XYZ file of C-alpha atoms in Angstrom:
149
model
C -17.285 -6.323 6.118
C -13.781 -7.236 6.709
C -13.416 -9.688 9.567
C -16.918 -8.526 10.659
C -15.012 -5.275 12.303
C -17.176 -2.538 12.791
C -14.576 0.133 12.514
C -13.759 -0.781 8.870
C -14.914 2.332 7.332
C -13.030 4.297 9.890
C -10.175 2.250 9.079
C -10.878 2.605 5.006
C -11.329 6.627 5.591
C -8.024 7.085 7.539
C -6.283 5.070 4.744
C -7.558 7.178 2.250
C -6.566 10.305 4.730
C -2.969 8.559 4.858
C -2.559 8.244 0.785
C -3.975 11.795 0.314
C -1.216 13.311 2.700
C 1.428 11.165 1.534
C 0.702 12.021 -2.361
C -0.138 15.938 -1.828
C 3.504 17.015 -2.189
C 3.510 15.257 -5.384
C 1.299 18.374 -6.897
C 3.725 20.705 -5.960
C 6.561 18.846 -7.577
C 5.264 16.886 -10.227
C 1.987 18.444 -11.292
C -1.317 17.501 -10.381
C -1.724 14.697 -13.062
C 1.159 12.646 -12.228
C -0.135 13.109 -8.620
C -3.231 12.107 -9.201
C -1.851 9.088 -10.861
C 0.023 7.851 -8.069
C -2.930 8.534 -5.625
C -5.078 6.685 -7.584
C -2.329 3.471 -7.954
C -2.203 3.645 -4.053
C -6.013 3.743 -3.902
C -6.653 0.711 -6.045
C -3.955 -0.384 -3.572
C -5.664 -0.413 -0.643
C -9.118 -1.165 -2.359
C -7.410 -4.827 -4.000
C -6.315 -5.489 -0.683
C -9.242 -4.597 1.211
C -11.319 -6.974 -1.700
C -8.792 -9.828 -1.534
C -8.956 -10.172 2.401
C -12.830 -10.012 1.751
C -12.563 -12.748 -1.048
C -10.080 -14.989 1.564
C -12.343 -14.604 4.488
C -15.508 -15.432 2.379
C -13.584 -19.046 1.280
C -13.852 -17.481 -2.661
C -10.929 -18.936 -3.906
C -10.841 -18.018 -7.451
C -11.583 -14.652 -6.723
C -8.720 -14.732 -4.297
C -6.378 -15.549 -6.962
C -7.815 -12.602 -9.208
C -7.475 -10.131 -6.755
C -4.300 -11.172 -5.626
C -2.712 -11.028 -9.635
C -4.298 -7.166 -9.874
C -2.882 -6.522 -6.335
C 0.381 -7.308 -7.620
C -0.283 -6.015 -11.277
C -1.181 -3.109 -9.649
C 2.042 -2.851 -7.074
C 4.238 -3.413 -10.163
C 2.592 -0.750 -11.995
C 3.289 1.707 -9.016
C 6.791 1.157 -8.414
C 7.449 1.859 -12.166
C 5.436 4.728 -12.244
C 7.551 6.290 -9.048
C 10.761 5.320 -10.775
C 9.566 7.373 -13.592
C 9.237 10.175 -11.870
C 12.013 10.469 -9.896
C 15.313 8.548 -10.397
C 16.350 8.300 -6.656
C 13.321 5.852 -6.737
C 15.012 2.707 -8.004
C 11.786 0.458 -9.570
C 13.135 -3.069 -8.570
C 13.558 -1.843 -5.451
C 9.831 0.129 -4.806
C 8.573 -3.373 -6.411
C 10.692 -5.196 -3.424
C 9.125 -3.156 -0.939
C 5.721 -3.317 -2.153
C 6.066 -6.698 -2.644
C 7.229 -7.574 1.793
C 4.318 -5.118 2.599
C 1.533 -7.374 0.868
C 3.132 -10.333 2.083
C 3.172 -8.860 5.594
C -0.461 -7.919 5.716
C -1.458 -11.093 3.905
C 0.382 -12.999 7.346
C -1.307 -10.489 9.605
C -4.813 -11.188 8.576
C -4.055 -14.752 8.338
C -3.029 -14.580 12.164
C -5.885 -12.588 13.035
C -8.046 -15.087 11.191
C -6.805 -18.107 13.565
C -6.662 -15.774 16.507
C -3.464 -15.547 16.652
C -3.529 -11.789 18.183
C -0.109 -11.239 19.256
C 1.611 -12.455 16.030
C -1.119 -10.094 14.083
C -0.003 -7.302 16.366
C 3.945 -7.473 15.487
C 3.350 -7.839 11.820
C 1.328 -5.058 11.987
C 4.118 -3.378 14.123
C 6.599 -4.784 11.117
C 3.968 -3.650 8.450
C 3.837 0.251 10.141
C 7.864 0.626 10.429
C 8.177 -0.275 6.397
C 5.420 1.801 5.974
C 6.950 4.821 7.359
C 10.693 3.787 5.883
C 8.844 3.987 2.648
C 7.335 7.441 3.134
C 10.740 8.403 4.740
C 12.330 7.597 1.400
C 9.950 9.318 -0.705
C 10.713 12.422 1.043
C 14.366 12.078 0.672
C 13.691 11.582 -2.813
C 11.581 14.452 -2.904
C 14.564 16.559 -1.014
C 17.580 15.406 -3.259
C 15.806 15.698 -6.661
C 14.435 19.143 -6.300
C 15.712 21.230 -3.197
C 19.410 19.679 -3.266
C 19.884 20.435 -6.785
């Protein structure tokens, strides 16, 4: 379980609640494949991350390293795949963000690891606000490639 919390399903669930609302309107505009394929990237997503904190926590260093290479493997792989779909969504600069938001939870489970709750809490706080600037500029994305045409 990560960090022994007993709410981590809950937490997994809502995450997968999250990526399912945030990828819906991708049906409607791109088809249900290409949905599904981002869905899926942000699934592995969560599910490397998830397994790397798991891997940290446990001391299981080479796995670490493994899951940390797919993590990013996997973030790369996303950002291309949105800047193939729509061209508002720059790839160096989905990679960028994908990039500070791994970092940031990285930090914020190493400060909950040494107890460090208030640091945890503001990169969490950081982590949140890029998270919704992110879903901010896929809808504006969404907006000027199909209903400001």
């Amino acid at each position: 379980m990560l960090f022994e919390l007993p709410d981590q399903e809950v937490i997994l669930h809502q995450l997968e609640a999250d990526n399912r609302e945030l990828t819906n309107p991708f049906r409607h505009f791109y088809g249900i494949q290409k949905a599904k394929k981002i869905h899926l990237l942000l699934s592995d997503h969560l599910r490397l991350a998830v397994s790397l904190l798991q891997a940290r926590q446990k001391l299981r260093v080479t796995d670490a390293s493994r899951l940390r290479g797919q993590w990013a493997k996997n973030a790369q792989e996303l950002a291309h795949s949105l800047a193939l779909l729509n061209p508002l969504w720059e790839e160096e600069e989905w990679r960028q963000r994908l990039f500070a938001q791994m970092k940031t939870w990285e930090q914020a489970f190493e400060e909950k690891s040494e107890g460090n709750w208030h640091r945890e809490a503001a990169l969490f706080d950081e982590w949140e606000a890029r998270a919704l600037t992110m879903a901010d500029s896929l809808a504006s994305g969404l907006i000027h490639q199909f209903i400001m045409v």
